[in-house]
CSV table of C-alpha atoms in Angstrom, one decimal:
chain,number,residue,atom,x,y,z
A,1,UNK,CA,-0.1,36.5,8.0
A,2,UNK,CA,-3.1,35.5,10.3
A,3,UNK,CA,-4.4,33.8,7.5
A,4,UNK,CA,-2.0,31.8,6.1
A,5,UNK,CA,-1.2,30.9,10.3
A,6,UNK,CA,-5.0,29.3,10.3
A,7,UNK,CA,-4.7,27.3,6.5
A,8,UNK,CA,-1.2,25.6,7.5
A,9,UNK,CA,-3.2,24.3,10.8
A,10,UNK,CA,-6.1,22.6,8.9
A,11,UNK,CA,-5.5,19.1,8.0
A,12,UNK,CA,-3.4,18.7,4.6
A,13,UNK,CA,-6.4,16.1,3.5
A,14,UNK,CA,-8.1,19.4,3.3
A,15,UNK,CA,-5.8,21.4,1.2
A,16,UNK,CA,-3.4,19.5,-0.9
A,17,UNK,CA,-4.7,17.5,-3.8
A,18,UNK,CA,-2.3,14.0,-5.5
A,19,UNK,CA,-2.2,15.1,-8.6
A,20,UNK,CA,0.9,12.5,-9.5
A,21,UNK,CA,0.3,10.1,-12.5
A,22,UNK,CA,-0.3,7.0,-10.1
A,23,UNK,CA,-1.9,9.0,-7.4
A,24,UNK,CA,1.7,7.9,-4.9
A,25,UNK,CA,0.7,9.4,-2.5
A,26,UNK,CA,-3.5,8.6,-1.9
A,27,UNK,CA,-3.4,5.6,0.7
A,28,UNK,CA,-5.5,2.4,0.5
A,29,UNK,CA,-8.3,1.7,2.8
A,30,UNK,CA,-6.4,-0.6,4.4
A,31,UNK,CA,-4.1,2.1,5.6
A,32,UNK,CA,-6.2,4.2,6.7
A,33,UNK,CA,-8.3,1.7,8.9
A,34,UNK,CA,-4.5,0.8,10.2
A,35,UNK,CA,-3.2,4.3,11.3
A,36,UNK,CA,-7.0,5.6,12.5
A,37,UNK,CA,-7.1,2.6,15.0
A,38,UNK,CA,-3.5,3.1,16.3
A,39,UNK,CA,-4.0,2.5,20.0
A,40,UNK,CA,-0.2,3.1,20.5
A,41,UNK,CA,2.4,5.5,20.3
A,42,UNK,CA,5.0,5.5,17.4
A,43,UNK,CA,8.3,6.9,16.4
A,44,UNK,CA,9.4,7.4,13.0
A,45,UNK,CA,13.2,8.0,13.0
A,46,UNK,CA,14.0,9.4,9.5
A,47,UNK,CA,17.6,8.6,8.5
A,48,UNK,CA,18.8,11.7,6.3
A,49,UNK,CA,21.3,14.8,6.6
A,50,UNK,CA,20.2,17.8,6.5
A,51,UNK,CA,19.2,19.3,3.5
A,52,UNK,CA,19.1,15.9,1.5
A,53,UNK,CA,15.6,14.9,2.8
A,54,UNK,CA,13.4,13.3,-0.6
A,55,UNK,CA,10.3,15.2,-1.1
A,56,UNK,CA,8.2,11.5,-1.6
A,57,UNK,CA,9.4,10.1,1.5
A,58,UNK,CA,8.5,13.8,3.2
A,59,UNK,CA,5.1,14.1,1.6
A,60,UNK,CA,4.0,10.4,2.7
A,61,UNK,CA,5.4,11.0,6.1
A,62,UNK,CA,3.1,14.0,5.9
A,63,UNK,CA,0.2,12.5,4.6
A,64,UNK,CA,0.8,9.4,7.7
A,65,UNK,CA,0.9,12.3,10.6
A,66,UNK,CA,-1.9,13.5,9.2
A,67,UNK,CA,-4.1,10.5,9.3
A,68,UNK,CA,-2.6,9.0,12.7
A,69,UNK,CA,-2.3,11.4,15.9
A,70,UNK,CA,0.0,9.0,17.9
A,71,UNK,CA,2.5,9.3,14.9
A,72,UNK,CA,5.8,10.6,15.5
A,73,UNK,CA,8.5,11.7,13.1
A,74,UNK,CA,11.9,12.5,14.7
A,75,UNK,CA,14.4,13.7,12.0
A,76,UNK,CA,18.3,12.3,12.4
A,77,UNK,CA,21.1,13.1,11.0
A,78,UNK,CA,23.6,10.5,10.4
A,79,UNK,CA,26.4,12.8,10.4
A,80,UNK,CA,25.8,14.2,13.5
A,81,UNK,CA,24.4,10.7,15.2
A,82,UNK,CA,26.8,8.2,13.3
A,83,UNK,CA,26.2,5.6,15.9
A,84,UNK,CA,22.2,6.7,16.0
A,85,UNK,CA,21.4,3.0,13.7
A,86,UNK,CA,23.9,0.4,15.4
A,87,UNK,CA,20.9,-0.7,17.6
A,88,UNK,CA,18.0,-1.3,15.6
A,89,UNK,CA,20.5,-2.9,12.9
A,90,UNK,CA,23.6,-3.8,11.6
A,91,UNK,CA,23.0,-3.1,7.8
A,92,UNK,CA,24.3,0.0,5.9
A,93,UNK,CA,21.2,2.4,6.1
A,94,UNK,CA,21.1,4.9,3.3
A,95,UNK,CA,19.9,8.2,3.4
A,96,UNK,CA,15.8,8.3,4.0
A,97,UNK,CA,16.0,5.4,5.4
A,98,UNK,CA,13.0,5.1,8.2
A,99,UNK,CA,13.1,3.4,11.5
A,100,UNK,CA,9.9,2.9,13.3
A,101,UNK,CA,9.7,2.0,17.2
A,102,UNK,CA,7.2,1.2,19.1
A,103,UNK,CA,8.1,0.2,22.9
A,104,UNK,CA,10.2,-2.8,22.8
A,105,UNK,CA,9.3,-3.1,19.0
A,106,UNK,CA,11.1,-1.4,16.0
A,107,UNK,CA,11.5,-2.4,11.9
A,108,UNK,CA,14.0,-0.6,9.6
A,109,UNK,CA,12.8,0.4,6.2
A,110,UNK,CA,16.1,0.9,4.3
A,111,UNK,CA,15.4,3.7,1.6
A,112,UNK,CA,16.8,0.8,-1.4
A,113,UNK,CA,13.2,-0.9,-0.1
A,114,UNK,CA,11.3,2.4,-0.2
A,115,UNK,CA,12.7,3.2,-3.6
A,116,UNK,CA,12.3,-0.1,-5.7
A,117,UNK,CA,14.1,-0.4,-9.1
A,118,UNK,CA,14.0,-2.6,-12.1
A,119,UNK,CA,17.0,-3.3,-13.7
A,120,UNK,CA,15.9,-6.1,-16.3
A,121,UNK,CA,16.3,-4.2,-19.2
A,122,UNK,CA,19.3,-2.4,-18.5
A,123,UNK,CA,21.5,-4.5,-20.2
A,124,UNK,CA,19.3,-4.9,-23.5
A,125,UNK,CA,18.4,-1.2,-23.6
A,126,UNK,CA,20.5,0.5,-20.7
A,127,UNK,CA,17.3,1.8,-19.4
A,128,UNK,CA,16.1,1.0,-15.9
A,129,UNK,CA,12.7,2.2,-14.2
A,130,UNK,CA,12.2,3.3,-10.8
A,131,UNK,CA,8.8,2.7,-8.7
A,132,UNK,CA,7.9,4.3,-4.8
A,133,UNK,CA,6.9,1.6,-2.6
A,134,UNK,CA,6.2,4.2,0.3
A,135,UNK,CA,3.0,3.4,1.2
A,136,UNK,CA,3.6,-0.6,1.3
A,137,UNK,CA,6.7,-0.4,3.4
A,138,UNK,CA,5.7,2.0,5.8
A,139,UNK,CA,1.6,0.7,6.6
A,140,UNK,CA,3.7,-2.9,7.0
A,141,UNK,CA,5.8,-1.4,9.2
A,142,UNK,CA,3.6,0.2,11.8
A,143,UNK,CA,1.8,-2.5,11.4
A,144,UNK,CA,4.7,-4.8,12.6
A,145,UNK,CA,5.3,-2.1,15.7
A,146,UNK,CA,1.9,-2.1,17.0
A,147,UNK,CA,1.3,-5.9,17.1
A,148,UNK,CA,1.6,-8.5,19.7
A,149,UNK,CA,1.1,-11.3,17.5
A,150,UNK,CA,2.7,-12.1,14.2
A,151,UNK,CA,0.5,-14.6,12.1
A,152,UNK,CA,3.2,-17.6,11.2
A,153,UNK,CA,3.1,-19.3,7.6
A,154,UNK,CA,4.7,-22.6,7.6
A,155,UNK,CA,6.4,-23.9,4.6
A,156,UNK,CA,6.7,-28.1,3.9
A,157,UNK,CA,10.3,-29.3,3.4
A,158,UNK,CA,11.2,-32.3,3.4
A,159,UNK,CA,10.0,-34.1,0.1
A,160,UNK,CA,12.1,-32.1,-1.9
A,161,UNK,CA,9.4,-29.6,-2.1
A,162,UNK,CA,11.1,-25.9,-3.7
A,163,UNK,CA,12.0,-23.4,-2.0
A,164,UNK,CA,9.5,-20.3,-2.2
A,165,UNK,CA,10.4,-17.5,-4.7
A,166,UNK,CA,11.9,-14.9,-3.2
A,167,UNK,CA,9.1,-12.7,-4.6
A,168,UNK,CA,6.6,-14.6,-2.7
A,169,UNK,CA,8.8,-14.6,0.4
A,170,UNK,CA,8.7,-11.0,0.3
A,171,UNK,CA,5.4,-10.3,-0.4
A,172,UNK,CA,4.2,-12.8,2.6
A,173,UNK,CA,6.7,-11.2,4.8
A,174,UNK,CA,5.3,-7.6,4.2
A,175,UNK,CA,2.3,-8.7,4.8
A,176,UNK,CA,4.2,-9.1,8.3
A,177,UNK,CA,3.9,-12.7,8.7
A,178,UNK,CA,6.8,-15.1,9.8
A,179,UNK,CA,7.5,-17.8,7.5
A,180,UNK,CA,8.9,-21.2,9.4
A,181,UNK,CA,10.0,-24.3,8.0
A,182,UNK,CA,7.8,-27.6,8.9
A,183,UNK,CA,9.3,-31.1,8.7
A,184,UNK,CA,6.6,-33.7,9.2
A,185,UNK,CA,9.4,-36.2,9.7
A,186,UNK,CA,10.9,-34.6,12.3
A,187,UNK,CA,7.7,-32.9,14.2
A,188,UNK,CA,5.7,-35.6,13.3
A,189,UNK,CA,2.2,-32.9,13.3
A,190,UNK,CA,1.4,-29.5,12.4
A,191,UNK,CA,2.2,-26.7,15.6
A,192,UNK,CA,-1.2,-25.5,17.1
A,193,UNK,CA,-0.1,-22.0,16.1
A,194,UNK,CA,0.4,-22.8,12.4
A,195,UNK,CA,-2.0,-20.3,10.8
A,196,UNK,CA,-1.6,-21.7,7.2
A,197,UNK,CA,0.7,-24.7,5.8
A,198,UNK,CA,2.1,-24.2,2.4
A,199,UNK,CA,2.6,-27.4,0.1
């Protein structure tokens, strides 16, 4: 008993190996250098009733607290606390869905985000695949929380330019930068905080 007591309180880096195909659940650099510097005090809330938590959203979760000391996961049960979501967002949440807060700061991480899946040959074959986009959503997320400053990306309109794909919309904004509109014919210049202009 004494000894199993000392294993669970050594780091899970230490003792539990990602032996999935893709390696899910082995962070990037990137996320690592994101939750070591963490200067700030988080909350996760996870979204789920009891019994029907997902083991890949609890094994990243895990594998976060384990790499960032000012991370916090508070579990909540939307049964219980049916109201719990109505102020960080007006969207249906699903279960494992993820909230994160920090101070005045929060981002909602629905679990149809965490859980990605790809339908386009499901009405050739009737097959569909399914992909976890943990790791992306959640680093972007604490990211967001801890930040005072959002880089913004301004987008050219007015010349009957096309829109962006909504691909490229989404991948800009998880890299958690705001994407504006810029008229030149209305502004007549670019804004001093414009970090990049897209043509």
């Amino acid at each position: 008993v004494a000894v199993n007591m000392l294993v669970a309180e050594i780091p899970l880096k230490y003792t539990q190996f990602d032996l999935t195909q893709n390696e899910i659940f082995t962070v990037s650099e990137q996320t690592r250098e994101i939750l070591s510097s963490m200067d700030k005090d988080v909350t996760v809330y996870w979204i789920t009733p009891q019994g029907y938590e997902d083991v890949y959203v609890q094994k990243m979760l895990d594998v976060y607290r384990d790499l960032a000391d000012r991370l916090d996961v508070v579990k909540i049960d939307p049964i219980l606390y049916p109201s719990f979501t109505s102020s960080y967002t007006t969207e249906k949440l699903y279960d494992n869905s993820l909230i994160f807060e920090c101070g005045d700061r929060s981002m909602v991480v629905n679990s149809t985000e965490i859980f990605v899946y790809d339908l386009s040959n499901y009405y050739t074959t009737g097959e569909y695949s399914e992909s976890f986009d943990g790791e992306s959503r959640m680093t972007a997320a604490i990211n967001y929380v801890i930040s005072d400053d959002m880089p913004i990306v301004y987008t050219l309109t007015g010349h009957g330019e096309s829109d962006l794909s909504v691909d490229m919309e989404d991948s800009v904004v998880n890299q958690n930068i705001e994407i504006q509109s810029l008229s030149l014919l209305t502004e007549g210049s670019v804004p001093d905080n414009c970090e990049c202009l897209f043509i």
